Tab-separated table of C-alpha atoms and ligand atoms in Angstrom:
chain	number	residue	atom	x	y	z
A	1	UNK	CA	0.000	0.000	0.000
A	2	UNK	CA	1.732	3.665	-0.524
A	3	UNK	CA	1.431	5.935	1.843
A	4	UNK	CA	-0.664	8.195	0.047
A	5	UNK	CA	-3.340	5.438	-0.082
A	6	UNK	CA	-2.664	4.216	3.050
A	7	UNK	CA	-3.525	8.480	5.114
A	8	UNK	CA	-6.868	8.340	2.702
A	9	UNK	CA	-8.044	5.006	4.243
A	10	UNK	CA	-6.913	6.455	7.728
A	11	UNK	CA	-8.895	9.892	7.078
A	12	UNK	CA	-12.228	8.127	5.701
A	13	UNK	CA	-11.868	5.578	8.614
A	14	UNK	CA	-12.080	8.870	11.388
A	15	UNK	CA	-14.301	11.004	8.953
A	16	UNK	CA	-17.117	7.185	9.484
A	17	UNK	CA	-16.294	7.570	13.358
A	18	UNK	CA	-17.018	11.267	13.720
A	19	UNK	CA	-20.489	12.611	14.443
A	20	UNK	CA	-22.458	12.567	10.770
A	21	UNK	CA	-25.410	13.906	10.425
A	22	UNK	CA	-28.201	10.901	9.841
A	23	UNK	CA	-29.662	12.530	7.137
A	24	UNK	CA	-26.732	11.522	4.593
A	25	UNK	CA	-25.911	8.423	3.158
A	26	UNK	CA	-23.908	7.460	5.802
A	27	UNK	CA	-24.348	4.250	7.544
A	28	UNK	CA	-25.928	3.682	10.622
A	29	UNK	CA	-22.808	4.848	13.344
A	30	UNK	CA	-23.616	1.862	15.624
A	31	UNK	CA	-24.395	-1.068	14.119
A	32	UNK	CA	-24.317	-2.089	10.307
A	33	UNK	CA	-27.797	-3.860	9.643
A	34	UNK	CA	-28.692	-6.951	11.100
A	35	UNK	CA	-27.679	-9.635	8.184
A	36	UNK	CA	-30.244	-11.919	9.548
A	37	UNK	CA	-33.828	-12.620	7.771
A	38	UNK	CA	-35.520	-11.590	11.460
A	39	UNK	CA	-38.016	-8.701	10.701
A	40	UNK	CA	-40.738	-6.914	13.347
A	41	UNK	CA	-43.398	-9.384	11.702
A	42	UNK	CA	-41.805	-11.984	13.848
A	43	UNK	CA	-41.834	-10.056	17.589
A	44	UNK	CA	-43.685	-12.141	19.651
A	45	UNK	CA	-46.484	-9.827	19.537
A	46	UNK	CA	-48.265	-8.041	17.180
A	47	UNK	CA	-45.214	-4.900	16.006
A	48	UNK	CA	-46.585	-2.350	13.692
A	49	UNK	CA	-46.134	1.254	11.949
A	50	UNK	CA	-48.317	4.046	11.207
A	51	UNK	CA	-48.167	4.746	7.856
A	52	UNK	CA	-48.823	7.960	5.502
A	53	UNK	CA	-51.147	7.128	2.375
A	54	UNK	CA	-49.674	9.672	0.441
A	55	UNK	CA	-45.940	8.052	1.014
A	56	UNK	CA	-47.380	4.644	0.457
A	57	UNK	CA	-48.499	5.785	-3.024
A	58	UNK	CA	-45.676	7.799	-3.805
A	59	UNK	CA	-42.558	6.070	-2.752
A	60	UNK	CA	-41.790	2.214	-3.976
A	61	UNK	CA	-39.374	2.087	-0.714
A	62	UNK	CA	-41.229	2.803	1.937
A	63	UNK	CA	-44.221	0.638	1.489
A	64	UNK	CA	-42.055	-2.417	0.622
A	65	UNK	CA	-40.315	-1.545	3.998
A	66	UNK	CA	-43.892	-1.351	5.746
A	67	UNK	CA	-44.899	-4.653	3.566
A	68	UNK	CA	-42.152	-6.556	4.480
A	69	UNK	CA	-41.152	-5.312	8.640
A	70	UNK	CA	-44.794	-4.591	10.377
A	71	UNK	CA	-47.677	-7.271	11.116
A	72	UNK	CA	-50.012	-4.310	12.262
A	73	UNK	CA	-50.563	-0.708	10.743
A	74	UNK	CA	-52.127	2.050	12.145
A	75	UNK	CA	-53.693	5.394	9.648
A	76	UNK	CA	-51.326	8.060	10.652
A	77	UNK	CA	-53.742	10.755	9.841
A	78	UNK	CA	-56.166	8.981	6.688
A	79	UNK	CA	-58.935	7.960	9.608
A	80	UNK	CA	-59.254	11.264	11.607
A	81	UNK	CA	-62.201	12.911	11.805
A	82	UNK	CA	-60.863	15.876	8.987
A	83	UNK	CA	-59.739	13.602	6.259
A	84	UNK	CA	-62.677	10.666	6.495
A	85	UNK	CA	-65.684	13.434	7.110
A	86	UNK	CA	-64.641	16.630	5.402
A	87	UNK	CA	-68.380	18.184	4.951
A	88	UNK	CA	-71.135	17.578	6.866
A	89	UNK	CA	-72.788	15.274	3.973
A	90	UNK	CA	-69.707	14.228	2.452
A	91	UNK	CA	-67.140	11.088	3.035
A	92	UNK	CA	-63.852	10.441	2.071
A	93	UNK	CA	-62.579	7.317	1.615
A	94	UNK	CA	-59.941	7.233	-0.744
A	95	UNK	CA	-56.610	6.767	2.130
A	96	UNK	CA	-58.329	5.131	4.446
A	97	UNK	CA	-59.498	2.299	1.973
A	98	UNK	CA	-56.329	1.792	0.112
A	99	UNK	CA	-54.373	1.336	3.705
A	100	UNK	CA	-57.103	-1.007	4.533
A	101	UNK	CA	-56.517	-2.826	1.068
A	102	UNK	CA	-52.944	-2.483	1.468
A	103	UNK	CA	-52.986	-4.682	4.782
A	104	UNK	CA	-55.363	-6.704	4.483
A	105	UNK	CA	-53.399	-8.012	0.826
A	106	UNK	CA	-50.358	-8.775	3.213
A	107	UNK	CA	-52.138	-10.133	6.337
A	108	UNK	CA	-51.672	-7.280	8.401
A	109	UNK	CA	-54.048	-6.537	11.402
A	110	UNK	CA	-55.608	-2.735	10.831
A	111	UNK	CA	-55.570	-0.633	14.149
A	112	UNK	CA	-57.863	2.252	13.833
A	113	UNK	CA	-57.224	5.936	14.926
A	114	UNK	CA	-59.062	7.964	16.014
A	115	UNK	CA	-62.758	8.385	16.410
A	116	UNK	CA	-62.890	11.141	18.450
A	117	UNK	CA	-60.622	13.736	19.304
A	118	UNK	CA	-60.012	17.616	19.879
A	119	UNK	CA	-57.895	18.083	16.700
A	120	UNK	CA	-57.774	17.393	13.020
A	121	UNK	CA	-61.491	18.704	13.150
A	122	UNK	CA	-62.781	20.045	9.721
A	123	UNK	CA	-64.076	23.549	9.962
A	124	UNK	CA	-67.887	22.378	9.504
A	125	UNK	CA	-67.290	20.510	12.697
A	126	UNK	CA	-66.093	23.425	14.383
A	127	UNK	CA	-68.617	25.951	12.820
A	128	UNK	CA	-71.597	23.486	14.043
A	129	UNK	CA	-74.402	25.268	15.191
A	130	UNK	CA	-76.796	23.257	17.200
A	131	UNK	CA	-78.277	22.316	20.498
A	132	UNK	CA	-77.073	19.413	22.755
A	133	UNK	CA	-79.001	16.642	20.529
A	134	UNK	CA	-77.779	17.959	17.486
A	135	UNK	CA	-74.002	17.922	18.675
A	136	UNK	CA	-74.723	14.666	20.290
A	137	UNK	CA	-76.330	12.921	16.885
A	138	UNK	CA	-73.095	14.797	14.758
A	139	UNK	CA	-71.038	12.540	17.479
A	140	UNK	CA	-72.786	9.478	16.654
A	141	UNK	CA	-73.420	9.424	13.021
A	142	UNK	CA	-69.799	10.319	12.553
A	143	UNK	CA	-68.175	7.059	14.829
A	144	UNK	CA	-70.962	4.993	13.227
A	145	UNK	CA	-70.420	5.783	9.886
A	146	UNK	CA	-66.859	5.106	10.329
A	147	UNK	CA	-66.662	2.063	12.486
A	148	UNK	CA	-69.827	0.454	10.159
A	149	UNK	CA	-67.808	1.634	7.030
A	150	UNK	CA	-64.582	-0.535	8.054
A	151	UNK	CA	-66.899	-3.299	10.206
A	152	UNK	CA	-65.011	-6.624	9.958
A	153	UNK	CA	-61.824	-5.269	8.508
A	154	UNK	CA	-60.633	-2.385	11.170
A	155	UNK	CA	-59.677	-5.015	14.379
A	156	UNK	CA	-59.422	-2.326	16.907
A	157	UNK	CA	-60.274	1.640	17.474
A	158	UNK	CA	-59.014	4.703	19.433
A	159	UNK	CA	-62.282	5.318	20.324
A	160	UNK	CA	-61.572	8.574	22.383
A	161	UNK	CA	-57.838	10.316	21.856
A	162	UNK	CA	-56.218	12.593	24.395
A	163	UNK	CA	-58.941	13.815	26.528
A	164	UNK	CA	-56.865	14.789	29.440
A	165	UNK	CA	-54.420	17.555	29.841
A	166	UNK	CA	-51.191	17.424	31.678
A	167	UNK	CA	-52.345	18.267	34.930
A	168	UNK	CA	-55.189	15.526	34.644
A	169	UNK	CA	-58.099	18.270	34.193
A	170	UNK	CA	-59.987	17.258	31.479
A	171	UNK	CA	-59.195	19.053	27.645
A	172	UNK	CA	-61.670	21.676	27.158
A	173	UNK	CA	-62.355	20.521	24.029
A	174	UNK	CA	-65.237	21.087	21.597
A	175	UNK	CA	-67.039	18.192	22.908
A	176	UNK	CA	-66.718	18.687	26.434
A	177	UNK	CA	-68.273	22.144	25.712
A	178	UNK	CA	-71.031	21.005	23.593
A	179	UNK	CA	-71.686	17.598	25.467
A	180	UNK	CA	-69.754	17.451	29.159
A	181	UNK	CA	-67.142	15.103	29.990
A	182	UNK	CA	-69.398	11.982	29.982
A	183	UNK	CA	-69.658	11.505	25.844
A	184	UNK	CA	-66.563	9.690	26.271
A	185	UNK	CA	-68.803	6.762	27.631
A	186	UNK	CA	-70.891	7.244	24.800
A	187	UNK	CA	-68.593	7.315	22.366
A	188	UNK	CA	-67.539	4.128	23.717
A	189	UNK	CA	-70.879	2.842	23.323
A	190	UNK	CA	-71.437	4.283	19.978
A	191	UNK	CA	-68.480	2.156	18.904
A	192	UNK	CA	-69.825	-1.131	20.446
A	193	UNK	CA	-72.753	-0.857	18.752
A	194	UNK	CA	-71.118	-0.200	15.075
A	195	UNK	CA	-69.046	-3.162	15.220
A	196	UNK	CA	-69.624	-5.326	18.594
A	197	UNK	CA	-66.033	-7.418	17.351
A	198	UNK	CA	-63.900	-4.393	17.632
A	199	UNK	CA	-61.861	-3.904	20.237
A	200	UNK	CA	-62.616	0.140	21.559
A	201	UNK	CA	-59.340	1.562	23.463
A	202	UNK	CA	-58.561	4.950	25.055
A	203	UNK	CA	-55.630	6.303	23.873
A	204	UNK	CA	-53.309	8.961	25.429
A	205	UNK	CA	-49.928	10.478	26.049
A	206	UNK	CA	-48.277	11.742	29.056
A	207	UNK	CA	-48.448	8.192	31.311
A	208	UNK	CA	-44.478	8.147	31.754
A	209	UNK	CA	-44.071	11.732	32.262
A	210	UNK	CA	-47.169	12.789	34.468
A	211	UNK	CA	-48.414	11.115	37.547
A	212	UNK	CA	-51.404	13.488	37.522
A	213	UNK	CA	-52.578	12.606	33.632
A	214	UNK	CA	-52.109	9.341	34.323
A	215	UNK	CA	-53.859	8.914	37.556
A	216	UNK	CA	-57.124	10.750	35.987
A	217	UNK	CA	-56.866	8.524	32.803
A	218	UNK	CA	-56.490	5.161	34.730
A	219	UNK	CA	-59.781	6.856	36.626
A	220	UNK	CA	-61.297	7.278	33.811
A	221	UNK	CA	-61.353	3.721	32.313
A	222	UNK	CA	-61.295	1.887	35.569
A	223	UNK	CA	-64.738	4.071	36.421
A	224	UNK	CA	-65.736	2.961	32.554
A	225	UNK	CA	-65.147	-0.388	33.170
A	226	UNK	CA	-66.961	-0.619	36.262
A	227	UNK	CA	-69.963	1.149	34.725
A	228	UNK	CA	-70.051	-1.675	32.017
A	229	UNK	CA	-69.190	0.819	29.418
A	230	UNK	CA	-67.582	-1.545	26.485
A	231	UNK	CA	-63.582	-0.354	26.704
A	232	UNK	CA	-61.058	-3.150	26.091
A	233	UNK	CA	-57.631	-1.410	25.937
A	234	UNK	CA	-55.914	1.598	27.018
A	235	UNK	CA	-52.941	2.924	24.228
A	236	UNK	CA	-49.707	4.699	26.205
A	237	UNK	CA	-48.837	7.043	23.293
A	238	UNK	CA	-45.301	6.954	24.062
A	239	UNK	CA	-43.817	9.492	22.324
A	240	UNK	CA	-40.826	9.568	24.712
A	241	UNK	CA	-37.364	10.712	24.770
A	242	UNK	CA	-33.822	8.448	25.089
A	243	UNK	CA	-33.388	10.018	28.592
A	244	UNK	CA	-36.566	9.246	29.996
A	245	UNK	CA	-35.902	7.052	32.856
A	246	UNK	CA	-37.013	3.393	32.747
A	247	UNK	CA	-38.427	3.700	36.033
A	248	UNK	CA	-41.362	6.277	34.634
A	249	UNK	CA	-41.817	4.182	31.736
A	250	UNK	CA	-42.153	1.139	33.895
A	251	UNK	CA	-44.524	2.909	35.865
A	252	UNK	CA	-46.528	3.986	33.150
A	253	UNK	CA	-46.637	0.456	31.495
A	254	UNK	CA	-47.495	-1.414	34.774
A	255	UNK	CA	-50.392	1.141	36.275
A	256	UNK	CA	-51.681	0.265	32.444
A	257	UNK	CA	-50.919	-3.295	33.062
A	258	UNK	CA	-53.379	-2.931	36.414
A	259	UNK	CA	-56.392	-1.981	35.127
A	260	UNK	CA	-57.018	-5.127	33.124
A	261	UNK	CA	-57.092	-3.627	30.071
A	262	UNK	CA	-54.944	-4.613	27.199
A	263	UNK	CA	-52.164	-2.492	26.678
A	264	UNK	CA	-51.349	-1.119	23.238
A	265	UNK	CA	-48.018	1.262	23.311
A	266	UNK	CA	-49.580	2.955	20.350
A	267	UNK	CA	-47.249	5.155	19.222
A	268	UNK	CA	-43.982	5.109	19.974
A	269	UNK	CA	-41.106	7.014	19.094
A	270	UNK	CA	-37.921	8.276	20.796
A	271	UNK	CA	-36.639	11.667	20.461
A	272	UNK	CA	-32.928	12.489	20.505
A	273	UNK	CA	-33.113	16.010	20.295
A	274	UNK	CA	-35.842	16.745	23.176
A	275	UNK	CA	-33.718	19.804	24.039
A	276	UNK	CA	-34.802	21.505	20.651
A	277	UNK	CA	-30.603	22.188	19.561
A	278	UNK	CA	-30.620	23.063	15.765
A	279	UNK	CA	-27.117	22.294	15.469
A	280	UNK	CA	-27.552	18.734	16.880
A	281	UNK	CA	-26.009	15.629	14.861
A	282	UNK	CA	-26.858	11.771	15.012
A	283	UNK	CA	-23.456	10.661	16.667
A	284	UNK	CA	-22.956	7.483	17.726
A	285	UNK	CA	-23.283	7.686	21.218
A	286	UNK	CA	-27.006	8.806	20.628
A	287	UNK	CA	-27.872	5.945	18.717
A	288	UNK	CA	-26.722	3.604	21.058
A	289	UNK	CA	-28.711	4.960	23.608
A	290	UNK	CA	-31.563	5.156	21.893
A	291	UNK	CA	-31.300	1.399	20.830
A	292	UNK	CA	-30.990	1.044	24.523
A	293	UNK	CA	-34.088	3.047	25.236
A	294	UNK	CA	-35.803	0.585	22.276
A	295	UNK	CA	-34.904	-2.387	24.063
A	296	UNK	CA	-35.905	-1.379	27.603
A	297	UNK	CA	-39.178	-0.480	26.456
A	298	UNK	CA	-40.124	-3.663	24.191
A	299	UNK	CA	-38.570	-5.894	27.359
A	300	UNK	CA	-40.920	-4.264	29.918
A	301	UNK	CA	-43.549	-4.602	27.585
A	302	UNK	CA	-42.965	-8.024	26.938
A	303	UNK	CA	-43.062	-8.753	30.550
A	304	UNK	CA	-46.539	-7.954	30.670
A	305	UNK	CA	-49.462	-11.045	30.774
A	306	UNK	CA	-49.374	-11.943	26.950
A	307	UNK	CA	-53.145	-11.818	27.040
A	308	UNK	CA	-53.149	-7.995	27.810
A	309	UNK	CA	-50.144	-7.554	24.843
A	310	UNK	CA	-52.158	-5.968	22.305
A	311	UNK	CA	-48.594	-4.756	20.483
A	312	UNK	CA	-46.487	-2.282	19.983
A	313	UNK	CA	-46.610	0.602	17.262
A	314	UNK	CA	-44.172	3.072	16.119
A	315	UNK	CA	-45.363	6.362	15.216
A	316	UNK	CA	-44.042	6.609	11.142
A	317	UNK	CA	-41.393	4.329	9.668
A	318	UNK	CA	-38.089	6.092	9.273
A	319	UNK	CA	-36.647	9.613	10.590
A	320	UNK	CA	-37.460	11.175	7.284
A	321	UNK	CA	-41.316	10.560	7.721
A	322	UNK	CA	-41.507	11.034	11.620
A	323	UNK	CA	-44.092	14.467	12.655
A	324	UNK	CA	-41.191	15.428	15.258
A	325	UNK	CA	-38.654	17.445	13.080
A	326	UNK	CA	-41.326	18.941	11.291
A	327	UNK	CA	-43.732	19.837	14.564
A	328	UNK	CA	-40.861	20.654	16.353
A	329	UNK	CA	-38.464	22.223	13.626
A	330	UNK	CA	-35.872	20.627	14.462
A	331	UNK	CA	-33.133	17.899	13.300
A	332	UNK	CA	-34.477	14.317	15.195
A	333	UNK	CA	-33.939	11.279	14.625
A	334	UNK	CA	-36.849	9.262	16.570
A	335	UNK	CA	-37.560	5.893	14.465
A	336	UNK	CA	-35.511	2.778	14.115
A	337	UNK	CA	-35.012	3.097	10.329
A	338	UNK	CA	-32.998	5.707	8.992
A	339	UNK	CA	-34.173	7.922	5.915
A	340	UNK	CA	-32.725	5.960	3.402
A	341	UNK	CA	-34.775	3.035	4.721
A	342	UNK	CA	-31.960	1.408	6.590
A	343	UNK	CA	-32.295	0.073	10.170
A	344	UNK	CA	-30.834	1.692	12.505
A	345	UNK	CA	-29.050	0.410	15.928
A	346	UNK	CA	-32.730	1.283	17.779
A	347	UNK	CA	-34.177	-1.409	15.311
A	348	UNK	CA	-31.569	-4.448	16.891
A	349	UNK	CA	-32.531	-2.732	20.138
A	350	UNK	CA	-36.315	-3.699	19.561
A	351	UNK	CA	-34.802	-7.360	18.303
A	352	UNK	CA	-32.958	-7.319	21.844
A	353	UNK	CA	-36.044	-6.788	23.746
A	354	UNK	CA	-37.118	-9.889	23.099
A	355	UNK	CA	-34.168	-12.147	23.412
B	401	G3I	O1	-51.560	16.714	3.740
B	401	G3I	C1	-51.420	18.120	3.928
B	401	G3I	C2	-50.735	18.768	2.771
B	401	G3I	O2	-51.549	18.626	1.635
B	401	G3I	C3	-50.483	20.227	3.103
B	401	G3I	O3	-49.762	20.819	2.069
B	401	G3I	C4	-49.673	20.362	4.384
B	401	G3I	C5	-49.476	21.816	4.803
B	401	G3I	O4	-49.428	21.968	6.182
B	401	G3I	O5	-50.394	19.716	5.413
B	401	G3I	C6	-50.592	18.337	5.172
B	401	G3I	O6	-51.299	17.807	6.254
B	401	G3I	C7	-50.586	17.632	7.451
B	401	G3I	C8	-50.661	16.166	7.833
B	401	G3I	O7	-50.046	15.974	9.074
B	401	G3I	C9	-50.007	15.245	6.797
B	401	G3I	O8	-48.643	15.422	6.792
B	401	G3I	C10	-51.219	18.479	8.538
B	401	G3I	O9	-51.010	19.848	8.250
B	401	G3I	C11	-50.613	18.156	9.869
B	401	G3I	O10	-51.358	18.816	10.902
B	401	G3I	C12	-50.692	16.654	10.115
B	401	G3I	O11	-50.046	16.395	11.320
B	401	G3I	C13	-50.388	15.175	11.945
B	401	G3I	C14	-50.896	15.482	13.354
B	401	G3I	O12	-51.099	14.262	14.059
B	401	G3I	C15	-52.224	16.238	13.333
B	401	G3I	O13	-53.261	15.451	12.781
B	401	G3I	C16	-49.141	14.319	11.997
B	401	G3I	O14	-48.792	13.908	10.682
B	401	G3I	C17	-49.403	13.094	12.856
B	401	G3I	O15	-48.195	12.380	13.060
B	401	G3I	C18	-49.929	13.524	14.213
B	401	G3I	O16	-50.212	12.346	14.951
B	401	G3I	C19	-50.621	12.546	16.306
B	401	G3I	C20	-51.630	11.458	16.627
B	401	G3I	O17	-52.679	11.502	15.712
B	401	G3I	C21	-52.126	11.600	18.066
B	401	G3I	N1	-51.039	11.628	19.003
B	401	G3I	C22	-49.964	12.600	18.721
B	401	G3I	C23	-49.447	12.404	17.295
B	401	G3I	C24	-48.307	13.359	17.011
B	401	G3I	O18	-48.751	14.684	17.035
């Protein structure tokens, strides 16, 4: 070798150690792919994505990568209330169908979000003039329009999304205005009736981070439950960070595990940049402890009674389809496949969960 060749191999040997941004070709820092044929369809419990329709039409990549890794797939945003009901009179059906299509061709289960909640609303919905039984019947035409339209095909539904605010005081939301707290019960019930084989969850973030959200929502569906309202599952959101201790995600997975319920972590992801820095980069150190975060979490979960493991979902596929840089504006890196649709070291920590 002559030494010219030789201080190039040495410079592009520290340039791949240093801290490259994620967002480039470059490998992953930590780990080069797992070689193995192992992919999320064969977790010992149900591991899925949300997915984007518009990315599933567009890019050939990232729906073989959601073909091929997830046996469960949630709507991202094609079965909110805004996209499926955009006039009063008028459904749209286009996303949500070709998702459903889309899974059911590949055996996927279809996890179904979100009936009810304070956002994505279309304008018509939050123009709405009427009394109390007008608001109520816009309530329950809309859930059983939607749960009839996908009876038999959608397995599961966030019935009611984020109803609680941080401090465990309910959202003031349009529907708690126009109907009090307790349509949450109805909803519920509206639900049951649509599709009695669907399994109805409340779903909600905070759990790991708030004691005071999460003691009012564990109130809330333990009171449902004992009223015989139909609720089978609670989803913990978990849209966490790497340095979030285990100890408040254990606690938020085990006061889950206590009510009964089954327990859906619905829609994971795990910030690296929680701190908002715009100069951040993906180094290696972050990576590995975000795989580590990955595994902690999937190893409590699957310590949990098997018949209360609904699954696990992650919230988006890779880093360059996640909502946090784009909410946040900021460079993040919160899924376990890169943007170019490798997997990243987080991925072999979700593999290492289960070992
Ligand atoms: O599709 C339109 C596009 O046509 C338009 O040009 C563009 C301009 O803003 O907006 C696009 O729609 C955006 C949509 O995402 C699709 O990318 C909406 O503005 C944007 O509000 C929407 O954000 C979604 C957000 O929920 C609000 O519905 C995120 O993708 C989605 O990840 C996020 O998901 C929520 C869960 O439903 C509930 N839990 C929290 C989670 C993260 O916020």
């Amino acid at each position: 070798m002559t030494k010219k060749l030789f201080a190039a191999l040495v410079l592009a040997s520290l340039l791949g150690c240093a801290n490259m941004d994620h967002t480039t070709l470059m490998p992953d820092p930590v780990t080069t792919p797992p070689s193995n044929s192992a992919t999320l369809k064969d977790m010992p419990f149900p591991f899925g994505a949300a997915v984007n329709a518009s990315l599933l039409r567009s890019n050939a990549s990232y729906k073989a990568l959601v073909v091929k890794e997830f046996s469960s797939i949630t709507a991202e945003n094609a079965m909110k209330f805004g996209t499926l009901h955009p006039a009063e009179s008028t459904y749209n059906w286009t996303d949500a169908d070709e998702i459903v299509a889309l899974a059911q061709a590949n055996g996927k289960r279809i996890h179904g979000h979100t009936l009810n909640w304070y956002k994505s609303l279309p304008t018509w919905v939050t123009n709405f003039q009427g009394d109390t039984q007008a608001w109520e019947n816009l309530l329950k035409t809309h859930i059983q329009t939607v749960v009839g339209h996908f009876k038999g095909k959608v397995a599961s539904w966030d019935v009611v999304n984020e109803a609680f605010e941080d401090d465990g005081t309910y959202r003031n939301s349009i529907w708690v205005q126009k109907l009090g707290t307790d349509y949450i019960a109805r909803a519920f019930q509206y639900a049951r009736q649509a599709d009695p084989d669907a399994l109805l969850f409340y779903n909600d973030y905070g759990h790991e981070y708030s004691t005071a959200k999460r003691t009012a929502i564990l109130n809330l569906v333990t009171s449902l439950k004992t009223r015989g309202i139909p609720i089978d599952g609670l989803g913990l959101q978990m849209h966490t960070r790497y340095n979030q201790t285990d100890a408040n995600i254990s606690a938020a997975i085990t006061s889950a595990v206590a009510t009964g319920l089954k327990v859906h972590i619905s829609e994971l992801d795990i910030a690296l940049n929680p701190d908002n820095n715009q100069s951040l980069t993906y180094t290696a150190s972050l990576a590995d402890q975000q795989a580590a975060k990955y595994k902690s979490i999937v190893k409590m979960y699957y310590a949990i009674p098997k018949a209360q493991q609904f699954g696990i979902t992650i919230w988006n596929v890779t880093d360059g389809d996640s909502w946090i840089p784009v909410e946040y504006n900021r460079p993040d890196w919160p899924l376990p496949f890169d943007r170019n649709y490798q997997r990243k070291a987080a991925y072999q920590g979700i593999l290492d969960g289960v070992k």
